[in-house]
C-alpha cells in the first residue's frame, strides 16, 4: 500500500512553469545576446537546481553567456508577475492534500527550487502544515534527474522508496523518482512523456484529481477483495441459517426447545437440496439451524460449523427428532432474508439476517431489542463510512489495478483462495461426490487444458454441494462462484508455467470482474451466478495469457452472450455441470476474440461497450427474472409443507 506521497512543487502544486516561461522570455528580450529557443531550454531545465541550470546554459550558449544577469532579469520578471496576478495554485491541490490527510497518507515535498522560495509559496497558498518533510534544491549536492533529492525525502519520512509515490510534471523529475525506486506518477504540464519516460511511469494522470480518483479506487478495490474473498465451509445459504441460529442460541443462553425459521424464497431454494456439512448427510433448513444451535461457533461466521465433534453429530440427530422446528416463508421484499426465533422455558430470542450472509440487522431477547439497523446497510461490524463503494468498479480500472497493484496488499487473500479452492477441487476429483461432474469430464473428454479448467471448477462444486467439510474462499457470497472465478485461472497458470505474481494479477481480474457483475445482479437471483464467475474466469485467463483491457472486455461480453440464459434453481449437485458450462463459455469467449471473432452490440442483451452489457445483465438478473424466480421457488416447494403455525411458538 502507498504510505506516503512526495510532491514536486513547480508545475505540480503551482502553475509556475508557464510563469517561468513568460519571465524567461522577458529576460531573453532584455539580454544583449538573447539565448535562442528559450522554451526548449526551459523544458530541458525543469527539475534542475540553480547550479545545474547555469551549467546547462553555459554548455548550450557558451562560457561567455552572462547567466547571472539572465537569472536576475527572469527572477525580477517572475516576481512582478506573481505580485500582479497572484500565485496560481493548480486545480486539485487542496482536494488531494485533504484526501491524503484524511486517508492517513503521509505527505512531503521535494523541489529543486530554493528553500526560501518553496516555503514562501507553501505559506502563501496556506498549505504548509500538510507537509511532514520539505526537501529543496539547496539541500542536495545533485539535482534531478539524480535520485538524491527523492532519497532524502524518503529518509525524512522513514519509509522505503517502494512504499512512496512521487508526483512530478517533468521528465527530469520522473527520472529522479524512478531511480530512487519510488512509484513515479506524472501529471504533465509543459512536457508530455516520451517513450523513455513512459517506461518509467507507475501512472500518468491528467490532473491531481486523477490521482485522487486512482487512490480511492485502489483502496476500495483492496477493501472489496478483503470483504468478499473470505473462507466459508459448505454452501453459504445453509451456513447463513446455521450462523443465524447460532447467534440466536447465544442470545437465549440455553438450548431451545422450539425453533421458528422464517426464510425468503431464495434461501429456501438454495438450502433445499444441498447437504449441510458436519451433519452426517442431512439436508434442509431444519438441519442447518439445528447444527448451528448444537455445535455452532457464532464468532466464526461462515465457518460457524467448521468444527463439529462426532458426539455433537450424534446429538444432532436426536435434537432434530425432539425439538419443535418449523419453517415459514418470509416475503419482506429481500431476496436474502433469514430470521431464527428460539424459545425455551418462557424465554425467547431472535436474530435476523438480510441482504448479505452475515449481515445481522436485528437482535432481540424476551421482547427487548438489543440491536437494530437499516436492512439496506452494511454488515453488523462495519461502519457505514467503512463500506466500500462497489460503484467504483469498472473493467478498465480493474485491469489497471491488476497491473499496478502492490501484491503485498492482496497476496494474503489470493494465496488463501488458491490453497483452499485447489484443496477442495482435488478432493472432488478423488472422492465420490454428487454426480461427479469433474471426474466425468476428465474421463469422457481427455486431459487437455480446456477440459481440466472446467473439471477442476466442477469438481470443487461436486464436493461442496455434497457435504465435503473442506472450506472454500467465496466470491460475492458464493463458494461456487469463488471456485469458478479462481480454479480455471489457476489451472491455466500451471499449464503454461506462469509465475506466481502473474497468477495473482490474473486472479485480481477474475475475482473483481465477477464481483463487478454480481454487484449489479445481487447476492441471490434466478440468474445463475456461475455465469458471471465463468465470464470472470475467462477474463482472468485472457489476462494471464498476455491480454489487456481490450481482450478482457471482449472475453466477458462474448461469454455473457453465450450463457446468460442459465437459471438458478437452487444449490444442488447439478451446479457443478452449470459451472462447467459457464467456464466453457468464458474460455470460448476468449478464444473467439483472439481468433478475430466477437458478438456485437445489438445481439440480444449485448450492448456496445462492456459496462453497458454488464448493466444489461444486471437488469436482467435483478429485475427481469423476479417472476422466473417466483415460479422456480413454487415448483421446488410444491411438495414441501411450510407451516404457518397458529401458535407463534411463544409460551
XYZ file of C-alpha atoms in Angstrom:
651
model
C 0.000 0.000 0.000
C 1.214 3.511 -0.762
C 2.090 5.040 2.618
C 3.262 8.473 1.529
C 3.170 10.880 -1.403
C 6.037 13.248 -2.210
C 5.166 16.175 -4.478
C 7.328 18.268 -6.739
C 6.287 21.911 -6.469
C 6.593 23.936 -9.682
C 4.231 22.640 -12.341
C 2.600 20.211 -9.881
C 1.267 22.248 -6.959
C 1.579 25.652 -8.610
C 1.140 26.648 -12.238
C 4.519 28.372 -12.160
C 6.209 26.721 -15.138
C 4.210 28.916 -17.518
C 5.098 31.970 -15.450
C 8.730 30.887 -15.667
C 8.421 30.681 -19.441
C 6.945 34.181 -19.592
C 9.678 35.501 -17.283
C 12.421 33.761 -19.245
C 11.119 35.256 -22.483
C 11.085 38.741 -20.938
C 14.626 38.247 -19.634
C 15.833 36.979 -23.000
C 14.471 40.095 -24.741
C 16.430 42.330 -22.349
C 19.692 40.426 -22.819
C 22.227 41.935 -25.199
C 22.857 38.437 -26.559
C 19.459 36.792 -26.299
C 19.521 32.992 -25.973
C 17.638 31.233 -28.752
C 14.789 28.727 -28.392
C 14.091 29.748 -24.815
C 11.030 27.466 -24.472
C 13.051 24.353 -25.342
C 15.718 25.428 -22.855
C 13.146 25.870 -20.106
C 11.705 22.407 -20.740
C 15.199 20.916 -20.540
C 15.852 22.702 -17.250
C 12.625 21.811 -15.446
C 13.660 19.931 -12.317
C 17.256 21.225 -12.258
C 18.559 23.323 -9.391
C 20.235 26.709 -9.866
C 23.782 25.369 -10.280
C 22.840 22.719 -12.819
C 20.706 25.219 -14.743
C 23.739 27.508 -15.001
C 25.857 24.632 -16.296
C 23.174 23.853 -18.871
C 23.155 27.441 -20.174
C 26.935 27.625 -20.348
C 27.113 24.329 -22.233
C 24.376 25.386 -24.672
C 25.190 29.094 -25.145
C 28.895 29.191 -24.293
C 31.067 30.053 -21.299
C 30.695 33.765 -22.046
C 26.941 33.739 -21.617
C 26.055 36.046 -18.698
C 23.859 33.632 -16.780
C 23.876 35.725 -13.596
C 22.321 38.669 -15.446
C 19.804 36.380 -17.133
C 18.810 34.900 -13.774
C 18.432 38.341 -12.191
C 16.230 39.512 -15.050
C 13.966 36.472 -15.062
C 13.716 36.461 -11.244
C 12.613 40.109 -11.360
C 10.077 39.367 -14.089
C 8.803 36.287 -12.223
C 8.288 38.273 -9.021
C 6.444 41.030 -10.864
C 4.079 38.538 -12.487
C 3.325 36.861 -9.144
C 2.794 40.248 -7.483
C 0.433 41.261 -10.267
C -1.530 38.040 -10.762
C -1.003 36.107 -7.525
C 0.400 32.610 -7.030
C -1.549 30.259 -9.323
C -2.464 27.092 -7.433
C -3.042 24.069 -9.650
C -6.504 22.534 -9.855
C -6.958 19.754 -7.326
C -4.177 20.780 -4.920
C -6.406 21.379 -1.912
C -8.531 18.340 -2.698
C -5.618 15.907 -2.968
C -3.890 17.216 0.157
C -7.082 16.962 2.184
C -7.830 13.494 0.810
C -4.352 12.237 1.718
C -4.586 13.760 5.188
C -7.939 12.091 5.891
C -6.678 8.794 4.478
C -3.677 8.851 6.824
C -1.221 9.023 3.930
C 1.904 10.985 4.813
C 2.863 13.981 2.657
C 6.229 15.506 1.750
C 7.716 17.786 -0.887
C 10.885 17.550 -2.999
C 11.537 20.655 -5.101
C 14.649 21.796 -6.935
C 13.788 25.394 -6.049
C 15.482 27.202 -3.174
C 14.098 26.579 0.304
C 13.185 30.219 0.948
C 11.150 30.280 -2.261
C 9.475 26.934 -1.573
C 8.451 27.802 1.978
C 7.181 31.176 0.830
C 4.976 29.631 -1.840
C 3.597 26.994 0.558
C 2.796 29.688 3.125
C 1.129 31.940 0.561
C -1.089 29.043 -0.578
C -1.903 28.111 3.031
C -0.733 24.507 2.685
C 2.492 24.417 4.728
C 1.023 22.299 7.522
C 0.164 19.421 5.188
C 3.843 18.639 4.600
C 5.718 16.485 7.058
C 9.023 16.998 5.269
C 10.264 19.558 2.735
C 13.459 18.867 0.793
C 14.750 21.599 -1.519
C 17.389 22.021 -4.192
C 19.823 23.881 -1.938
C 19.860 20.899 0.471
C 21.328 18.418 -2.023
C 24.536 18.219 -3.997
C 22.979 16.728 -7.127
C 19.731 17.945 -8.666
C 17.168 15.968 -10.590
C 17.437 13.665 -12.560
C 19.802 12.378 -9.869
C 17.765 10.462 -7.229
C 19.411 12.225 -4.261
C 16.559 14.618 -3.508
C 13.918 11.874 -3.524
C 16.050 9.520 -1.491
C 16.432 12.275 1.088
C 12.662 12.780 1.133
C 12.068 9.066 1.765
C 14.707 9.056 4.501
C 12.984 12.046 6.125
C 9.747 10.035 6.173
C 11.499 6.889 7.380
C 9.927 4.850 4.584
C 11.388 2.637 1.861
C 11.011 4.252 -1.583
C 8.854 1.370 -2.842
C 6.097 2.488 -0.442
C 6.174 6.110 -1.584
C 4.556 7.777 -4.607
C 6.305 10.714 -6.273
C 4.197 13.221 -8.228
C 6.075 15.028 -10.986
C 5.445 17.051 -14.114
C 8.872 16.856 -15.765
C 10.995 14.148 -17.379
C 13.917 15.005 -15.082
C 11.687 14.614 -12.054
C 10.378 11.263 -13.273
C 13.923 10.033 -13.896
C 14.895 11.103 -10.382
C 11.925 9.435 -8.669
C 12.223 6.225 -10.683
C 15.956 5.992 -9.980
C 15.167 6.354 -6.275
C 12.873 3.318 -6.523
C 9.619 5.216 -5.990
C 6.274 4.924 -7.743
C 6.682 7.733 -10.267
C 3.449 9.474 -11.275
C 3.429 12.123 -13.977
C 0.899 14.915 -14.277
C 2.269 16.544 -17.443
C 2.479 20.319 -17.568
C 4.652 21.762 -20.345
C 6.164 18.437 -21.398
C 4.417 15.199 -22.317
C 6.194 11.898 -21.577
C 8.076 10.314 -24.465
C 8.636 6.578 -24.832
C 11.623 6.587 -22.462
C 9.723 8.400 -19.715
C 6.570 6.331 -20.236
C 8.549 3.203 -19.419
C 9.476 4.693 -16.031
C 5.950 5.661 -15.032
C 3.844 3.945 -12.430
C 0.942 6.106 -13.537
C 0.092 9.064 -15.757
C -2.818 11.325 -14.837
C -4.219 14.419 -16.492
C -4.633 16.211 -13.162
C -4.115 15.850 -9.434
C -7.768 14.879 -9.154
C -6.952 11.903 -11.362
C -4.521 10.741 -8.682
C -7.235 11.096 -6.042
C -9.543 9.004 -8.206
C -6.864 6.335 -8.618
C -6.032 6.195 -4.910
C -9.714 5.994 -3.957
C -10.274 3.128 -6.350
C -7.102 1.352 -5.272
C -8.111 1.483 -1.609
C -11.682 0.469 -2.448
C -10.631 -2.496 -4.579
C -8.391 -3.831 -1.807
C -11.241 -3.413 0.702
C -13.696 -5.182 -1.608
C -11.333 -8.128 -2.006
C -10.823 -8.356 1.760
C -14.591 -8.219 2.277
C -15.594 -10.674 -0.440
C -12.824 -13.300 -0.580
C -13.446 -14.907 2.778
C -13.451 -18.570 3.811
C -16.687 -20.494 4.230
C -17.453 -24.133 4.824
C -20.369 -25.541 2.888
C -22.958 -23.844 0.714
C -23.318 -20.298 2.035
C -27.132 -20.255 2.341
C -27.429 -23.173 4.821
C -24.320 -21.840 6.548
C -26.020 -18.443 6.905
C -29.003 -20.205 8.504
C -26.649 -22.061 10.858
C -24.913 -18.788 11.717
C -28.226 -17.047 12.400
C -29.336 -19.943 14.616
C -26.024 -19.999 16.494
C -26.380 -16.266 17.194
C -29.956 -16.767 18.426
C -28.853 -19.661 20.660
C -26.107 -17.429 22.055
C -28.670 -14.756 22.948
C -31.018 -17.282 24.555
C -28.144 -18.686 26.636
C -29.612 -22.202 26.600
C -30.629 -24.853 24.135
C -34.042 -24.006 22.630
C -36.986 -26.363 22.751
C -38.741 -24.637 19.851
C -37.260 -23.025 16.749
C -39.045 -20.981 14.119
C -37.186 -20.282 10.863
C -38.503 -17.575 8.565
C -36.687 -17.548 5.237
C -37.056 -15.821 1.882
C -37.738 -17.935 -1.174
C -34.157 -17.808 -2.407
C -32.879 -19.124 0.918
C -35.411 -21.968 0.820
C -34.403 -22.666 -2.787
C -30.683 -22.808 -2.049
C -30.941 -24.880 1.127
C -33.473 -27.466 -0.031
C -31.233 -29.879 -1.940
C -27.738 -29.325 -0.614
C -26.048 -31.367 2.129
C -25.173 -29.370 5.231
C -21.567 -30.155 6.258
C -20.918 -31.989 9.517
C -24.487 -33.311 9.786
C -23.955 -36.874 8.541
C -25.623 -36.090 5.227
C -28.613 -34.036 6.417
C -30.290 -31.520 4.097
C -32.661 -28.617 4.618
C -33.311 -25.577 6.754
C -34.093 -27.570 9.882
C -30.756 -29.384 9.769
C -28.866 -26.148 9.100
C -30.480 -24.372 12.054
C -30.136 -27.380 14.334
C -26.403 -27.862 13.754
C -25.869 -24.141 14.352
C -27.713 -24.470 17.668
C -25.976 -27.671 18.775
C -22.403 -27.014 17.663
C -22.147 -23.564 16.081
C -19.460 -21.049 16.962
C -21.055 -17.725 16.001
C -17.738 -15.883 16.206
C -16.532 -17.799 13.135
C -19.404 -16.550 10.955
C -19.334 -18.513 7.656
C -17.140 -21.151 9.300
C -19.710 -21.425 12.090
C -19.935 -25.244 11.873
C -16.365 -25.968 10.798
C -15.595 -27.888 13.997
C -18.332 -30.334 14.947
C -17.381 -33.331 17.060
C -18.679 -36.838 16.436
C -20.579 -36.601 19.703
C -22.298 -33.409 18.523
C -23.198 -35.040 15.201
C -24.896 -37.877 17.059
C -26.584 -35.386 19.369
C -27.904 -33.521 16.320
C -29.963 -36.477 15.112
C -31.766 -36.692 18.444
C -32.318 -32.953 18.637
C -33.968 -32.894 15.208
C -36.452 -35.516 16.432
C -37.145 -33.951 19.814
C -37.189 -30.197 19.156
C -40.145 -28.422 17.604
C -38.589 -26.837 14.495
C -40.712 -25.342 11.753
C -40.219 -23.155 8.690
C -42.258 -20.239 7.381
C -41.730 -18.261 4.177
C -40.623 -14.646 4.601
C -41.802 -12.220 1.950
C -40.466 -8.857 3.068
C -39.006 -7.685 -0.230
C -35.496 -9.031 0.370
C -34.134 -11.953 -1.648
C -31.794 -12.881 1.209
C -33.792 -12.772 4.432
C -33.425 -15.132 7.407
C -34.934 -14.882 10.871
C -34.411 -17.541 13.529
C -36.548 -17.354 16.672
C -35.752 -19.680 19.571
C -37.798 -20.471 22.686
C -37.134 -22.264 25.962
C -38.867 -22.237 29.348
C -40.541 -18.875 28.869
C -37.509 -17.156 27.350
C -37.148 -16.196 23.709
C -34.572 -14.708 21.371
C -34.418 -13.878 17.687
C -31.839 -12.833 15.102
C -32.465 -11.535 11.593
C -30.033 -11.504 8.642
C -30.734 -9.521 5.460
C -29.019 -8.972 2.079
C -25.640 -10.484 2.967
C -24.970 -13.829 4.572
C -23.615 -12.388 7.825
C -25.412 -9.031 7.804
C -27.293 -9.120 11.110
C -29.886 -6.339 11.207
C -31.806 -7.193 14.381
C -31.260 -8.959 17.703
C -33.987 -9.392 20.292
C -34.272 -11.190 23.661
C -37.515 -11.560 25.608
C -39.072 -8.724 23.620
C -36.189 -6.313 24.223
C -34.489 -5.065 21.059
C -30.747 -5.340 21.611
C -29.625 -4.325 18.125
C -31.464 -2.832 15.168
C -30.209 -1.324 11.913
C -31.309 -0.459 8.403
C -31.530 -3.712 6.402
C -30.008 -1.889 3.430
C -26.898 -1.010 5.447
C -23.561 -2.714 5.877
C -22.665 -5.774 7.887
C -23.108 -5.510 11.642
C -19.449 -4.864 12.431
C -18.958 -2.338 9.615
C -19.389 1.396 9.984
C -21.331 2.985 7.140
C -18.329 5.080 6.125
C -16.177 1.935 6.006
C -18.359 0.145 3.466
C -16.547 0.036 0.129
C -18.243 1.698 -2.820
C -18.894 -1.075 -5.345
C -19.976 1.599 -7.822
C -16.282 2.393 -8.364
C -15.768 -0.972 -10.055
C -15.372 -0.999 -13.820
C -13.466 -3.331 -16.108
C -10.928 -0.787 -17.359
C -9.936 0.262 -13.839
C -9.925 -3.371 -12.685
C -7.333 -4.090 -15.383
C -5.291 -1.065 -14.334
C -5.482 -2.161 -10.710
C -4.314 -5.662 -11.663
C -1.349 -4.153 -13.485
C -0.342 -1.672 -10.779
C -1.317 -3.373 -7.510
C 1.302 -3.863 -4.845
C 0.897 -7.605 -4.422
C 1.677 -7.383 -0.715
C -1.718 -5.673 -0.372
C -3.618 -8.608 -1.905
C -1.368 -11.654 -1.638
C -2.806 -12.987 1.657
C -6.398 -13.258 0.374
C -5.342 -14.636 -3.021
C -2.922 -17.155 -1.511
C -5.691 -18.391 0.784
C -8.047 -18.655 -2.189
C -5.539 -20.741 -4.133
C -4.848 -23.055 -1.190
C -8.457 -23.605 -0.104
C -10.050 -23.899 -3.516
C -7.429 -26.188 -5.030
C -7.681 -28.461 -1.975
C -11.441 -28.981 -2.253
C -11.147 -29.362 -6.031
C -8.585 -32.138 -5.596
C -10.892 -33.810 -3.071
C -13.742 -33.580 -5.569
C -11.648 -35.361 -8.200
C -10.513 -38.066 -5.739
C -13.776 -38.714 -3.959
C -17.311 -39.714 -4.825
C -19.468 -36.592 -4.578
C -22.838 -35.991 -6.187
C -22.825 -36.525 -9.940
C -19.001 -36.387 -10.089
C -19.061 -33.924 -12.971
C -15.351 -33.136 -12.660
C -14.356 -36.780 -12.946
C -16.793 -37.398 -15.801
C -15.298 -34.538 -17.810
C -11.789 -35.931 -17.461
C -12.845 -39.497 -18.228
C -15.031 -38.611 -21.202
C -13.066 -35.853 -22.922
C -9.419 -36.412 -22.058
C -6.705 -34.485 -20.300
C -6.206 -31.142 -22.033
C -6.139 -27.691 -20.500
C -9.590 -26.723 -21.770
C -11.169 -29.798 -20.169
C -9.098 -29.577 -16.982
C -10.073 -25.940 -16.458
C -13.726 -26.959 -16.467
C -13.133 -30.149 -14.482
C -11.272 -28.566 -11.564
C -14.015 -25.989 -11.037
C -16.788 -28.572 -11.380
C -15.025 -30.977 -9.012
C -14.855 -28.330 -6.308
C -18.599 -27.855 -6.619
C -19.164 -31.635 -6.640
C -17.512 -31.810 -3.233
C -19.003 -28.653 -1.774
C -22.617 -29.314 -2.765
C -22.454 -32.793 -1.342
C -21.205 -32.312 2.186
C -17.416 -32.005 1.906
C -16.140 -30.374 5.070
C -13.228 -28.507 3.478
C -13.506 -24.701 3.367
C -13.586 -22.614 0.207
C -12.841 -18.955 -0.389
C -16.047 -17.442 -1.675
C -16.781 -14.637 -4.125
C -19.900 -12.457 -3.885
C -21.238 -14.636 -1.089
C -20.896 -17.893 -3.031
C -18.375 -20.689 -2.796
C -19.324 -21.977 -6.229
C -18.624 -18.543 -7.674
C -15.372 -18.330 -5.733
C -14.182 -21.628 -7.183
C -15.426 -20.838 -10.690
C -13.654 -17.478 -10.756
C -10.345 -18.881 -9.498
C -9.732 -22.556 -10.290
C -9.699 -22.347 -14.128
C -7.206 -19.459 -13.941
C -5.002 -21.435 -11.541
C -5.116 -24.468 -13.841
C -4.108 -22.382 -16.866
C -1.215 -20.921 -14.862
C 0.007 -24.434 -14.103
C -0.305 -25.482 -17.742
C 1.691 -22.536 -19.054
C 4.229 -22.339 -16.213
C 3.161 -18.828 -15.253
C 4.919 -17.278 -12.249
C 3.028 -16.615 -9.027
C 2.937 -12.832 -9.404
C 1.298 -13.031 -12.827
C -1.206 -15.559 -11.467
C -2.083 -13.232 -8.597
C -2.699 -10.378 -11.031
C -4.867 -12.592 -13.232
C -6.885 -13.591 -10.153
C -7.426 -9.908 -9.403
C -9.033 -9.595 -12.833
C -11.156 -12.736 -12.493
C -12.348 -12.014 -8.953
C -13.049 -8.309 -9.346
C -14.777 -8.705 -12.710
C -17.009 -11.362 -11.130
C -17.782 -9.104 -8.165
C -18.483 -6.223 -10.548
C -21.028 -8.268 -12.490
C -22.656 -9.648 -9.342
C -22.901 -6.207 -7.730
C -25.442 -5.323 -10.436
C -27.423 -8.557 -10.013
C -27.415 -9.026 -6.245
C -26.375 -11.874 -3.975
C -29.262 -14.185 -4.979
C -31.314 -14.282 -8.157
C -32.897 -16.588 -10.714
C -29.845 -15.723 -12.826
C -27.153 -18.368 -12.277
C -24.148 -16.790 -10.557
C -21.809 -19.281 -12.206
C -22.359 -17.399 -15.482
C -20.805 -14.246 -14.013
C -17.953 -16.205 -12.465
C -17.332 -18.169 -15.677
C -17.033 -14.909 -17.599
C -14.706 -13.685 -14.840
C -12.591 -16.823 -15.209
C -12.332 -16.211 -18.951
C -11.241 -12.635 -18.231
C -8.579 -13.874 -15.816
C -7.297 -16.367 -18.384
C -7.163 -13.622 -21.024
C -5.047 -11.509 -18.663
C -2.870 -14.456 -17.670
C -2.014 -15.155 -21.311
C -0.896 -11.607 -22.014
C -4.138 -9.811 -22.779
C -5.072 -6.361 -21.585
C -8.258 -4.393 -21.137
C -9.441 -4.966 -24.711
C -9.047 -8.748 -24.530
C -10.621 -8.908 -21.077
C -13.625 -6.787 -22.068
C -14.367 -8.744 -25.242
C -13.968 -12.067 -23.428
C -16.590 -11.078 -20.862
C -19.027 -9.782 -23.480
C -18.661 -12.912 -25.616
C -19.111 -15.202 -22.605
C -22.211 -13.380 -21.388
C -23.740 -13.614 -24.851
C -23.392 -17.409 -24.685
C -24.650 -18.441 -21.243
C -26.815 -15.653 -19.818
C -29.928 -17.827 -20.113
C -28.924 -20.291 -17.368
C -31.293 -20.108 -14.402
C -30.584 -20.760 -10.749
C -32.897 -23.431 -9.373
C -31.121 -23.825 -6.068
C -27.871 -25.204 -4.734
C -27.506 -28.892 -5.605
C -25.287 -31.393 -7.469
C -26.151 -30.031 -10.922
C -24.445 -26.735 -10.026
C -21.184 -28.450 -10.974
C -22.429 -29.053 -14.516
C -23.581 -25.444 -14.835
C -20.155 -24.327 -13.673
C -18.530 -26.437 -16.390
C -20.766 -24.788 -18.996
C -20.010 -21.299 -17.651
C -16.240 -21.890 -17.680
C -16.529 -23.292 -21.199
C -18.255 -20.066 -22.273
C -15.543 -17.971 -20.623
C -12.783 -19.836 -22.449
C -14.698 -19.780 -25.735
C -15.288 -16.048 -25.320
C -11.527 -15.531 -25.098
C -10.716 -17.891 -27.972
C -13.290 -16.149 -30.147
C -11.675 -12.785 -29.670
C -8.076 -13.866 -30.269
C -9.291 -15.572 -33.453
C -10.859 -12.342 -34.661
C -14.466 -13.145 -33.767
C -16.882 -11.418 -31.414
C -20.517 -10.724 -30.645
C -21.654 -7.166 -31.285
C -23.882 -4.624 -29.592
C -27.481 -5.301 -30.508
C -27.002 -9.074 -30.446
C -29.629 -9.946 -27.834
C -28.839 -8.452 -24.441
C -25.373 -7.358 -25.586
C -24.811 -3.617 -25.959
C -21.853 -1.717 -27.337
C -19.356 -1.303 -24.519
C -18.544 -3.702 -21.699
C -20.126 -1.572 -18.964
C -23.375 -1.238 -20.901
C -23.506 -5.009 -21.321
C -22.852 -5.591 -17.612
C -25.623 -3.117 -16.786
C -27.988 -5.019 -19.101
C -27.174 -8.338 -17.445
C -27.684 -6.772 -14.021
C -31.091 -5.519 -15.081
C -31.977 -8.935 -16.493
C -30.872 -10.803 -13.369
C -32.211 -8.402 -10.750
C -35.439 -7.108 -12.260
C -36.284 -9.161 -15.323
C -36.106 -12.555 -13.629
C -38.135 -11.809 -10.493
C -41.169 -13.681 -11.815
C -38.933 -16.512 -13.025
C -37.543 -16.759 -9.512
C -41.034 -16.975 -8.011
C -42.027 -19.743 -10.423
C -38.852 -21.713 -9.717
C -39.449 -21.478 -5.973
C -43.091 -22.540 -6.345
C -42.080 -25.545 -8.440
C -39.366 -26.532 -5.977
C -41.526 -26.151 -2.870
C -44.752 -27.623 -4.259
C -44.366 -30.762 -2.178
C -42.996 -29.071 0.903
C -45.237 -28.180 3.797
C -44.210 -24.750 5.023
C -46.022 -24.319 8.308
C -47.650 -21.130 9.411
C -48.342 -22.333 12.922
C -51.235 -20.599 14.664
C -49.297 -20.688 17.903
C -46.464 -18.257 17.417
C -44.182 -20.659 19.221
C -44.041 -18.398 22.203
C -45.049 -19.774 25.548
